[in-house]
Structures are given as structure tokens and as C-alpha cells.
PDB file of C-alpha atoms and ligand atoms in Angstrom:
ATOM      1  CA  MET R   1       0.000   0.000   0.000  1.00  0.00           C
ATOM      2  CA  ARG R   2       1.222   3.519  -0.767  1.00  0.00           C
ATOM      3  CA  VAL R   3       0.824   5.684   2.343  1.00  0.00           C
ATOM      4  CA  THR R   4       1.583   9.313   3.156  1.00  0.00           C
ATOM      5  CA  LEU R   5       2.236   9.784   6.867  1.00  0.00           C
ATOM      6  CA  CYS R   6       2.252  13.108   8.705  1.00  0.00           C
ATOM      7  CA  PHE R   7       3.879  13.258  12.142  1.00  0.00           C
ATOM      8  CA  GLY R   8       3.039  16.404  14.102  1.00  0.00           C
ATOM      9  CA  GLY R   9       5.985  18.187  15.644  1.00  0.00           C
ATOM     10  CA  SER R  10       4.011  17.852  18.883  1.00  0.00           C
ATOM     11  CA  ILE R  11       4.713  14.106  18.706  1.00  0.00           C
ATOM     12  CA  LEU R  12       8.354  13.936  17.628  1.00  0.00           C
ATOM     13  CA  ALA R  13       9.488  17.087  19.445  1.00  0.00           C
ATOM     14  CA  PRO R  14       6.780  18.117  21.927  1.00  0.00           C
ATOM     15  CA  ASP R  15       9.084  20.524  23.739  1.00  0.00           C
ATOM     16  CA  LEU R  16      12.592  19.313  23.136  1.00  0.00           C
ATOM     17  CA  PRO R  17      13.113  16.506  20.592  1.00  0.00           C
ATOM     18  CA  ASP R  18      11.836  13.164  21.925  1.00  0.00           C
ATOM     19  CA  VAL R  19      14.691  10.898  20.829  1.00  0.00           C
ATOM     20  CA  ASP R  20      12.937   7.674  21.927  1.00  0.00           C
ATOM     21  CA  CYS R  21       9.825   8.587  19.968  1.00  0.00           C
ATOM     22  CA  ILE R  22      11.844   9.506  16.867  1.00  0.00           C
ATOM     23  CA  ARG R  23      13.768   6.220  17.117  1.00  0.00           C
ATOM     24  CA  GLU R  24      10.555   4.213  17.569  1.00  0.00           C
ATOM     25  CA  THR R  25       8.921   6.024  14.614  1.00  0.00           C
ATOM     26  CA  ALA R  26      11.922   5.206  12.400  1.00  0.00           C
ATOM     27  CA  ARG R  27      11.755   1.565  13.531  1.00  0.00           C
ATOM     28  CA  VAL R  28       8.078   1.349  12.573  1.00  0.00           C
ATOM     29  CA  LEU R  29       8.758   2.976   9.183  1.00  0.00           C
ATOM     30  CA  ARG R  30      11.622   0.571   8.504  1.00  0.00           C
ATOM     31  CA  GLU R  31       9.387  -2.385   9.352  1.00  0.00           C
ATOM     32  CA  LEU R  32       6.608  -1.153   7.033  1.00  0.00           C
ATOM     33  CA  LYS R  33       9.125  -0.645   4.250  1.00  0.00           C
ATOM     34  CA  ALA R  34      10.404  -4.198   4.728  1.00  0.00           C
ATOM     35  CA  ARG R  35       6.810  -5.337   4.185  1.00  0.00           C
ATOM     36  CA  ARG R  36       6.824  -3.547   0.829  1.00  0.00           C
ATOM     37  CA  HIS R  37       4.646  -0.599   1.742  1.00  0.00           C
ATOM     38  CA  GLU R  38       5.588   2.575  -0.148  1.00  0.00           C
ATOM     39  CA  LEU R  39       5.907   5.437   2.317  1.00  0.00           C
ATOM     40  CA  LEU R  40       6.119   9.247   2.100  1.00  0.00           C
ATOM     41  CA  VAL R  41       6.579  11.227   5.300  1.00  0.00           C
ATOM     42  CA  VAL R  42       5.861  14.812   6.383  1.00  0.00           C
ATOM     43  CA  VAL R  43       7.026  16.216   9.736  1.00  0.00           C
ATOM     44  CA  GLY R  44       5.563  19.212  11.601  1.00  0.00           C
ATOM     45  CA  GLY R  45       7.309  21.947  13.559  1.00  0.00           C
ATOM     46  CA  GLY R  46       5.478  21.655  16.904  1.00  0.00           C
ATOM     47  CA  ARG R  47       6.348  23.966  19.751  1.00  0.00           C
ATOM     48  CA  THR R  48       9.698  24.943  18.232  1.00  0.00           C
ATOM     49  CA  ALA R  49       7.827  26.447  15.281  1.00  0.00           C
ATOM     50  CA  ARG R  50       5.380  28.265  17.541  1.00  0.00           C
ATOM     51  CA  ARG R  51       8.118  29.661  19.790  1.00  0.00           C
ATOM     52  CA  TYR R  52      10.102  31.022  16.851  1.00  0.00           C
ATOM     53  CA  ILE R  53       6.986  32.346  15.124  1.00  0.00           C
ATOM     54  CA  GLY R  54       5.993  34.065  18.404  1.00  0.00           C
ATOM     55  CA  ALA R  55       9.408  35.713  18.673  1.00  0.00           C
ATOM     56  CA  ALA R  56       9.363  36.815  15.025  1.00  0.00           C
ATOM     57  CA  ARG R  57       5.871  38.250  15.488  1.00  0.00           C
ATOM     58  CA  GLU R  58       7.103  40.312  18.477  1.00  0.00           C
ATOM     59  CA  LEU R  59       9.865  41.580  16.207  1.00  0.00           C
ATOM     60  CA  LYS R  60       7.137  42.722  13.769  1.00  0.00           C
ATOM     61  CA  ALA R  61       7.989  40.222  11.062  1.00  0.00           C
ATOM     62  CA  THR R  62       5.413  39.798   8.292  1.00  0.00           C
ATOM     63  CA  HIS R  63       3.072  36.790   8.174  1.00  0.00           C
ATOM     64  CA  ALA R  64       5.080  35.405   5.259  1.00  0.00           C
ATOM     65  CA  TYR R  65       8.343  35.725   7.200  1.00  0.00           C
ATOM     66  CA  CYS R  66       6.794  34.057  10.275  1.00  0.00           C
ATOM     67  CA  ASP R  67       5.582  31.217   8.044  1.00  0.00           C
ATOM     68  CA  THR R  68       9.087  30.827   6.614  1.00  0.00           C
ATOM     69  CA  ILE R  69      10.484  30.529  10.130  1.00  0.00           C
ATOM     70  CA  GLY R  70       7.805  27.883  10.814  1.00  0.00           C
ATOM     71  CA  ILE R  71       8.917  25.996   7.693  1.00  0.00           C
ATOM     72  CA  ASP R  72      12.527  26.096   8.921  1.00  0.00           C
ATOM     73  CA  ALA R  73      11.380  24.498  12.209  1.00  0.00           C
ATOM     74  CA  THR R  74       9.513  21.713  10.375  1.00  0.00           C
ATOM     75  CA  ARG R  75      12.667  20.956   8.379  1.00  0.00           C
ATOM     76  CA  LEU R  76      14.732  20.915  11.568  1.00  0.00           C
ATOM     77  CA  ASN R  77      12.431  18.204  12.969  1.00  0.00           C
ATOM     78  CA  ALA R  78      12.453  16.417   9.589  1.00  0.00           C
ATOM     79  CA  ARG R  79      16.256  16.230   9.836  1.00  0.00           C
ATOM     80  CA  LEU R  80      16.002  14.321  13.126  1.00  0.00           C
ATOM     81  CA  LEU R  81      13.758  11.671  11.574  1.00  0.00           C
ATOM     82  CA  ILE R  82      16.124  11.536   8.581  1.00  0.00           C
ATOM     83  CA  ALA R  83      19.019  10.949  10.997  1.00  0.00           C
ATOM     84  CA  ALA R  84      17.098   8.057  12.584  1.00  0.00           C
ATOM     85  CA  LEU R  85      16.201   6.528   9.187  1.00  0.00           C
ATOM     86  CA  GLY R  86      19.798   6.572   7.958  1.00  0.00           C
ATOM     87  CA  GLU R  87      20.252   5.371   4.385  1.00  0.00           C
ATOM     88  CA  LEU R  88      16.546   4.734   3.918  1.00  0.00           C
ATOM     89  CA  ALA R  89      16.012   8.507   3.667  1.00  0.00           C
ATOM     90  CA  GLU R  90      17.570  11.196   1.487  1.00  0.00           C
ATOM     91  CA  LEU R  91      20.129  13.288   3.353  1.00  0.00           C
ATOM     92  CA  ASN R  92      18.104  16.520   3.246  1.00  0.00           C
ATOM     93  CA  PRO R  93      14.397  17.224   3.753  1.00  0.00           C
ATOM     94  CA  ILE R  94      12.662  17.146   0.387  1.00  0.00           C
ATOM     95  CA  THR R  95      10.983  20.386  -0.627  1.00  0.00           C
ATOM     96  CA  THR R  96       8.683  19.432  -3.519  1.00  0.00           C
ATOM     97  CA  PHE R  97       5.988  16.814  -4.136  1.00  0.00           C
ATOM     98  CA  ASP R  98       7.765  15.760  -7.328  1.00  0.00           C
ATOM     99  CA  GLY R  99      11.053  15.267  -5.519  1.00  0.00           C
ATOM    100  CA  ALA R 100       9.358  13.254  -2.773  1.00  0.00           C
ATOM    101  CA  THR R 101       7.461  11.057  -5.221  1.00  0.00           C
ATOM    102  CA  ARG R 102      10.613  10.386  -7.237  1.00  0.00           C
ATOM    103  CA  ALA R 103      12.539   9.466  -4.067  1.00  0.00           C
ATOM    104  CA  MET R 104       9.722   7.069  -3.074  1.00  0.00           C
ATOM    105  CA  LEU R 105       9.837   5.447  -6.526  1.00  0.00           C
ATOM    106  CA  ARG R 106      13.616   4.988  -6.067  1.00  0.00           C
ATOM    107  CA  GLY R 107      12.845   2.953  -2.962  1.00  0.00           C
ATOM    108  CA  LYS R 108      13.627   5.652  -0.373  1.00  0.00           C
ATOM    109  CA  ILE R 109      11.415   7.081   2.344  1.00  0.00           C
ATOM    110  CA  PRO R 110      11.186  10.778   1.443  1.00  0.00           C
ATOM    111  CA  VAL R 111      10.874  13.085   4.463  1.00  0.00           C
ATOM    112  CA  MET R 112       9.429  16.552   3.923  1.00  0.00           C
ATOM    113  CA  GLY R 113       8.831  19.458   6.266  1.00  0.00           C
ATOM    114  CA  GLY R 114       6.872  22.478   5.073  1.00  0.00           C
ATOM    115  CA  THR R 115       6.951  23.884   1.555  1.00  0.00           C
ATOM    116  CA  VAL R 116       5.681  27.448   1.074  1.00  0.00           C
ATOM    117  CA  PRO R 117       4.079  30.085   3.345  1.00  0.00           C
ATOM    118  CA  GLY R 118       0.315  30.130   3.888  1.00  0.00           C
ATOM    119  CA  HIS R 119      -0.580  26.742   5.338  1.00  0.00           C
ATOM    120  CA  THR R 120       0.739  24.057   7.703  1.00  0.00           C
ATOM    121  CA  THR R 121       2.255  20.632   7.116  1.00  0.00           C
ATOM    122  CA  ASP R 122      -1.329  19.260   7.205  1.00  0.00           C
ATOM    123  CA  ALA R 123      -1.815  20.789   3.749  1.00  0.00           C
ATOM    124  CA  VAL R 124       1.645  19.562   2.659  1.00  0.00           C
ATOM    125  CA  ALA R 125       0.738  15.991   3.667  1.00  0.00           C
ATOM    126  CA  ALA R 126      -2.654  16.178   1.927  1.00  0.00           C
ATOM    127  CA  GLY R 127      -1.026  17.617  -1.215  1.00  0.00           C
ATOM    128  CA  LEU R 128       1.707  14.989  -1.151  1.00  0.00           C
ATOM    129  CA  ALA R 129      -0.829  12.176  -0.720  1.00  0.00           C
ATOM    130  CA  ASP R 130      -2.691  13.516  -3.758  1.00  0.00           C
ATOM    131  CA  ALA R 131       0.422  14.146  -5.893  1.00  0.00           C
ATOM    132  CA  SER R 132       1.911  10.724  -5.119  1.00  0.00           C
ATOM    133  CA  ARG R 133      -1.445   8.932  -5.659  1.00  0.00           C
ATOM    134  CA  SER R 134      -1.300   7.501  -2.150  1.00  0.00           C
ATOM    135  CA  ASP R 135      -3.944   4.975  -1.132  1.00  0.00           C
ATOM    136  CA  LEU R 136      -4.084   6.321   2.411  1.00  0.00           C
ATOM    137  CA  LEU R 137      -3.137   9.454   4.354  1.00  0.00           C
ATOM    138  CA  VAL R 138      -2.407   9.152   8.073  1.00  0.00           C
ATOM    139  CA  PHE R 139      -1.964  12.028  10.527  1.00  0.00           C
ATOM    140  CA  PHE R 140      -0.407  11.407  13.933  1.00  0.00           C
ATOM    141  CA  THR R 141      -1.268  14.254  16.291  1.00  0.00           C
ATOM    142  CA  ASP R 142      -1.112  15.005  20.005  1.00  0.00           C
ATOM    143  CA  VAL R 143      -4.939  14.775  20.075  1.00  0.00           C
ATOM    144  CA  ASP R 144      -6.065  11.192  19.434  1.00  0.00           C
ATOM    145  CA  GLY R 145      -8.604  11.955  16.712  1.00  0.00           C
ATOM    146  CA  VAL R 146     -11.024  14.595  15.466  1.00  0.00           C
ATOM    147  CA  TYR R 147     -13.352  15.970  18.152  1.00  0.00           C
ATOM    148  CA  THR R 148     -16.486  18.117  17.946  1.00  0.00           C
ATOM    149  CA  ALA R 149     -14.409  20.850  19.673  1.00  0.00           C
ATOM    150  CA  ASP R 150     -10.837  21.134  20.999  1.00  0.00           C
ATOM    151  CA  PRO R 151     -10.870  18.595  23.883  1.00  0.00           C
ATOM    152  CA  LYS R 152      -8.085  20.529  25.635  1.00  0.00           C
ATOM    153  CA  LEU R 153     -10.449  23.507  25.927  1.00  0.00           C
ATOM    154  CA  ASP R 154     -13.842  21.784  26.051  1.00  0.00           C
ATOM    155  CA  PRO R 155     -14.060  18.630  28.230  1.00  0.00           C
ATOM    156  CA  SER R 156     -17.506  17.821  26.795  1.00  0.00           C
ATOM    157  CA  ALA R 157     -16.069  17.495  23.252  1.00  0.00           C
ATOM    158  CA  LYS R 158     -16.841  14.139  21.593  1.00  0.00           C
ATOM    159  CA  LYS R 159     -14.515  12.189  19.304  1.00  0.00           C
ATOM    160  CA  PHE R 160     -15.717  11.139  15.843  1.00  0.00           C
ATOM    161  CA  GLU R 161     -15.037   7.470  15.109  1.00  0.00           C
ATOM    162  CA  ALA R 162     -15.737   8.241  11.470  1.00  0.00           C
ATOM    163  CA  MET R 163     -16.736  11.322   9.513  1.00  0.00           C
ATOM    164  CA  THR R 164     -16.913  12.374   5.893  1.00  0.00           C
ATOM    165  CA  SER R 165     -14.297  14.676   4.414  1.00  0.00           C
ATOM    166  CA  ARG R 166     -17.093  17.229   3.954  1.00  0.00           C
ATOM    167  CA  GLN R 167     -17.858  17.101   7.711  1.00  0.00           C
ATOM    168  CA  LEU R 168     -14.151  17.625   8.454  1.00  0.00           C
ATOM    169  CA  LEU R 169     -14.087  20.592   6.103  1.00  0.00           C
ATOM    170  CA  GLU R 170     -17.152  22.137   7.743  1.00  0.00           C
ATOM    171  CA  LEU R 171     -15.646  21.587  11.203  1.00  0.00           C
ATOM    172  CA  VAL R 172     -12.423  23.492  10.439  1.00  0.00           C
ATOM    173  CA  ALA R 173     -13.771  25.965   7.865  1.00  0.00           C
ATOM    174  CA  GLY R 174     -13.902  28.811  10.395  1.00  0.00           C
ATOM    175  CA  VAL R 175     -10.241  28.455  11.441  1.00  0.00           C
ATOM    176  CA  LYS R 176      -8.264  31.560  10.517  1.00  0.00           C
ATOM    177  CA  MET R 177      -5.023  30.802   8.671  1.00  0.00           C
ATOM    178  CA  LYS R 178      -2.307  32.687  10.508  1.00  0.00           C
ATOM    179  CA  PRO R 179       1.287  31.651  11.248  1.00  0.00           C
ATOM    180  CA  GLY R 180       1.390  29.001  13.984  1.00  0.00           C
ATOM    181  CA  VAL R 181      -2.337  28.243  13.636  1.00  0.00           C
ATOM    182  CA  THR R 182      -3.614  25.331  15.765  1.00  0.00           C
ATOM    183  CA  ALA R 183      -6.393  23.172  14.335  1.00  0.00           C
ATOM    184  CA  ILE R 184      -6.676  19.402  14.186  1.00  0.00           C
ATOM    185  CA  ILE R 185      -6.286  19.670  10.374  1.00  0.00           C
ATOM    186  CA  ASP R 186      -5.840  23.094   8.794  1.00  0.00           C
ATOM    187  CA  PRO R 187      -8.664  24.193   6.449  1.00  0.00           C
ATOM    188  CA  ILE R 188      -6.444  24.060   3.362  1.00  0.00           C
ATOM    189  CA  GLY R 189      -5.434  20.498   4.221  1.00  0.00           C
ATOM    190  CA  ALA R 190      -9.110  19.609   4.813  1.00  0.00           C
ATOM    191  CA  LYS R 191     -10.031  21.116   1.440  1.00  0.00           C
ATOM    192  CA  ILE R 192      -7.367  19.042  -0.350  1.00  0.00           C
ATOM    193  CA  ILE R 193      -8.505  15.875   1.466  1.00  0.00           C
ATOM    194  CA  ASP R 194     -12.102  16.582   0.437  1.00  0.00           C
ATOM    195  CA  ARG R 195     -11.339  17.198  -3.222  1.00  0.00           C
ATOM    196  CA  SER R 196      -8.798  14.373  -3.620  1.00  0.00           C
ATOM    197  CA  GLY R 197     -11.026  11.669  -2.154  1.00  0.00           C
ATOM    198  CA  ILE R 198      -8.162  10.026  -0.272  1.00  0.00           C
ATOM    199  CA  LYS R 199      -9.106   7.964   2.763  1.00  0.00           C
ATOM    200  CA  THR R 200      -7.566   9.598   5.822  1.00  0.00           C
ATOM    201  CA  LEU R 201      -6.926   8.541   9.398  1.00  0.00           C
ATOM    202  CA  VAL R 202      -6.288  10.910  12.304  1.00  0.00           C
ATOM    203  CA  LEU R 203      -4.529   9.001  15.082  1.00  0.00           C
ATOM    204  CA  GLY R 204      -2.849   9.662  18.417  1.00  0.00           C
ATOM    205  CA  ARG R 205       0.786   8.915  19.191  1.00  0.00           C
ATOM    206  CA  GLN R 206      -0.162   5.688  21.010  1.00  0.00           C
ATOM    207  CA  GLU R 207      -1.100   4.172  17.647  1.00  0.00           C
ATOM    208  CA  VAL R 208       2.321   4.657  15.998  1.00  0.00           C
ATOM    209  CA  HIS R 209       3.542   1.192  17.015  1.00  0.00           C
ATOM    210  CA  ARG R 210       0.261  -0.387  15.737  1.00  0.00           C
ATOM    211  CA  LEU R 211       0.574   1.155  12.271  1.00  0.00           C
ATOM    212  CA  GLN R 212       1.399  -2.116  10.536  1.00  0.00           C
ATOM    213  CA  LYS R 213      -1.745  -3.752  11.967  1.00  0.00           C
ATOM    214  CA  ILE R 214      -3.867  -0.702  11.125  1.00  0.00           C
ATOM    215  CA  LEU R 215      -2.658  -0.763   7.508  1.00  0.00           C
ATOM    216  CA  GLY R 216      -3.628  -4.426   7.502  1.00  0.00           C
ATOM    217  CA  GLY R 217      -7.203  -3.459   8.405  1.00  0.00           C
ATOM    218  CA  ALA R 218      -7.153  -3.633  12.224  1.00  0.00           C
ATOM    219  CA  GLY R 219      -9.271  -1.138  14.174  1.00  0.00           C
ATOM    220  CA  HIS R 220      -7.846   1.995  15.775  1.00  0.00           C
ATOM    221  CA  SER R 221      -8.771   4.515  18.435  1.00  0.00           C
ATOM    222  CA  GLY R 222      -8.697   7.590  16.178  1.00  0.00           C
ATOM    223  CA  THR R 223     -10.957   9.017  13.479  1.00  0.00           C
ATOM    224  CA  THR R 224     -11.475   7.671   9.946  1.00  0.00           C
ATOM    225  CA  VAL R 225     -12.215  10.416   7.417  1.00  0.00           C
ATOM    226  CA  VAL R 226     -14.216   8.803   4.657  1.00  0.00           C
ATOM    227  CA  PRO R 227     -13.999  10.324   1.181  1.00  0.00           C
ATOM    228  CA  ARG R 228     -17.241  12.080   0.220  1.00  0.00           C
ATOM    229  CA  GLU R 229     -17.159  10.463  -3.168  1.00  0.00           C
ATOM    230  CA  ARG R 230     -14.442   8.075  -4.215  1.00  0.00           C
ATOM    231  CA  ARG R 231     -12.952   9.465  -7.378  1.00  0.00           C
ATOM    232  CA  GLY R 232     -10.646   7.541  -9.677  1.00  0.00           C
ATOM    233  CA  ARG R 233      -6.945   8.324  -9.545  1.00  0.00           C
ATOM    234  CA  GLY R 234      -6.088  11.283 -11.690  1.00  0.00           C
ATOM    235  CA  SER R 235      -9.650  12.605 -11.856  1.00  0.00           C
TER     236      SER R 235
HETATM  237  P1  UTP G 301       3.218  22.937  11.372  1.00  0.00           P
HETATM  238  O1  UTP G 301       2.824  22.131  10.223  1.00  0.00           O
HETATM  239  O2  UTP G 301       4.231  22.427  12.306  1.00  0.00           O
HETATM  240  O3  UTP G 301       1.915  23.330  12.187  1.00  0.00           O
HETATM  241  O4  UTP G 301       3.677  24.348  10.842  1.00  0.00           O
HETATM  242  P2  UTP G 301       0.959  22.322  12.973  1.00  0.00           P
HETATM  243  O5  UTP G 301       0.491  21.258  12.043  1.00  0.00           O
HETATM  244  O6  UTP G 301      -0.066  23.148  13.658  1.00  0.00           O
HETATM  245  O7  UTP G 301       1.918  21.797  14.107  1.00  0.00           O
HETATM  246  P3  UTP G 301       2.304  20.368  14.674  1.00  0.00           P
HETATM  247  O8  UTP G 301       3.736  20.214  14.270  1.00  0.00           O
HETATM  248  O9  UTP G 301       1.392  19.356  14.045  1.00  0.00           O
HETATM  249  O10 UTP G 301       2.114  20.500  16.140  1.00  0.00           O
HETATM  250  C1  UTP G 301       4.073  25.391  11.725  1.00  0.00           C
HETATM  251  C2  UTP G 301       3.932  26.714  11.012  1.00  0.00           C
HETATM  252  O11 UTP G 301       4.888  26.803   9.935  1.00  0.00           O
HETATM  253  C3  UTP G 301       4.347  27.514   8.828  1.00  0.00           C
HETATM  254  C4  UTP G 301       2.957  27.983   9.285  1.00  0.00           C
HETATM  255  O12 UTP G 301       3.086  29.252   9.903  1.00  0.00           O
HETATM  256  C5  UTP G 301       2.574  26.947  10.338  1.00  0.00           C
HETATM  257  O13 UTP G 301       1.613  27.432  11.241  1.00  0.00           O
HETATM  258  N1  UTP G 301       4.287  26.627   7.625  1.00  0.00           N
HETATM  259  C6  UTP G 301       4.457  25.278   7.750  1.00  0.00           C
HETATM  260  C7  UTP G 301       4.083  27.182   6.373  1.00  0.00           C
HETATM  261  O14 UTP G 301       3.916  28.399   6.221  1.00  0.00           O
HETATM  262  N2  UTP G 301       4.083  26.356   5.269  1.00  0.00           N
HETATM  263  C8  UTP G 301       4.253  25.018   5.357  1.00  0.00           C
HETATM  264  O15 UTP G 301       4.240  24.319   4.330  1.00  0.00           O
HETATM  265  C9  UTP G 301       4.423  24.466   6.643  1.00  0.00           C
END
């Protein structure tokens, strides 16, 4: 199966880099690769991105400049996963969908951070899944699925076991896109998921080690985003 995986910075580097988690993630990726899955990976910037964006904002940097700093942070985290993957990955974070797809076809695991200002790595992962014709897109976040509201702010929020991509889009449509934005999936990413018709899973960090089973069809504790209408590849 061809799978695009997005690891939030909040998982791999919640405050400082979590070396054990990065090592475990690389182990899981290596195992999946050995089982002939084709993998493409995107890494988020987490708190490092937000801290640097916050500082740049205080220094009156433009939105675009703050975004660029955020992208730098995502690539910094991407480099740590690349270090853990060794020869399975390219030496540097890949910056284009084409480059990532070509690396995957060469048998590598391409690791991307962000690309251009104006969105988060959620949109990068959704775009990469579309561009690479992935069968599945998986987000690992510090929240274990999609909730009716942010469960950190609203204890009565309920988790969706399954939802359509249109429901996801409606849920996040009101989120304002500013540097360092926090939403379970950013609205641009949700829009790409909706139009591409790619099946998507939103999972918590505790599911990373179960990924192989989940790809094999086992249940999970997160949210399945079901394509509104399954469109053929390339349509
Ligand atoms: P992240 O992708 O890390 O945000 O991008 P996130 O998904 O909310 O965070 P985690 O890692 O899952 O916790 C951080 C910031 O970097 C800029 C944006 O400002 C974004 O908010 N960014 C990132 C871009 O401008 N373009 C990109 O392609 C990626």
C-alpha cells in the first residue's frame, strides 16, 4: 500500500526533541518498508515552530516571514527523523511533491517538512498524498482523533469514530489561517482531502507502534475520514 504519513511536531518534538519517539517512529517505518509498503513522510514543527513564530511576530515580522520561520522548524524536525532513518532517507528534507514522489519510486522514504508560506504541514501531507497517488493518508497528532471541539479547551467534546471529508471541512472551515495556527487539520489540508477523495486517518501517538496492523485493516482509536465520493486516480 502507498501511504503518506504526517507526524506532528508535537509528537516527535513536543518541547525538546523526543529521541525515543523519533527512534521508535523510524523503527516502525523501517518495518513497514520491509513489508513492501511505499511510504512518504511529512514532519511538523510543533512547539519549536510556535516559539520562533511568536518571537518573530514580536519583532514585527510579516506573516510570510513568520511562516518561513515555521517551515525552517519543520525541516529541523524532519532532519532528526532523517538521521534516525539513515540510508533509507535522502540526506536533506525534500521540498517538492515531485522530488518526494521520485525518491519514493527509487525505494527511499522521502521526508518533507513544510513547503511554502500560507498553510501548515497538514496541507503539505494532503497535497503529497494527492500528488503521489497515495492509497491512504495518516496524521499522527497530540490529540487522538477529530473531536467536535478542541478537547483541551472543552471537556464535553466528543470524538468522531468516522466522519466524511465534507464534515471535516465544515468543522475546520472557520479556522483563521495565521502563522502558527492550531487546528486538528488546517482548512487548506481539509479542502485538499475533500477534493482528492483520499481515505484519511487521524490518530494519536499511542497508535504509531500499531501502524502495521492498522494498515492491515485492524481497528484503531482515532478518526477515519471517509472520502465524500471516491474518485478515480487522476480525476
Ligand atoms: P506545522 O505544520 O508544524 O503546524 O507548521 P501544525 O500542524 O499546527 O503543528 P504540529 O507540528 O502538528 O504540532 C508550523 C507553522 O509553519 C508555517 C505555518 O506558519 C505553520 O503554522 N508553515 C508550515 C508554512 O507556512 N508552510 C508550510 O508548508 C508548513
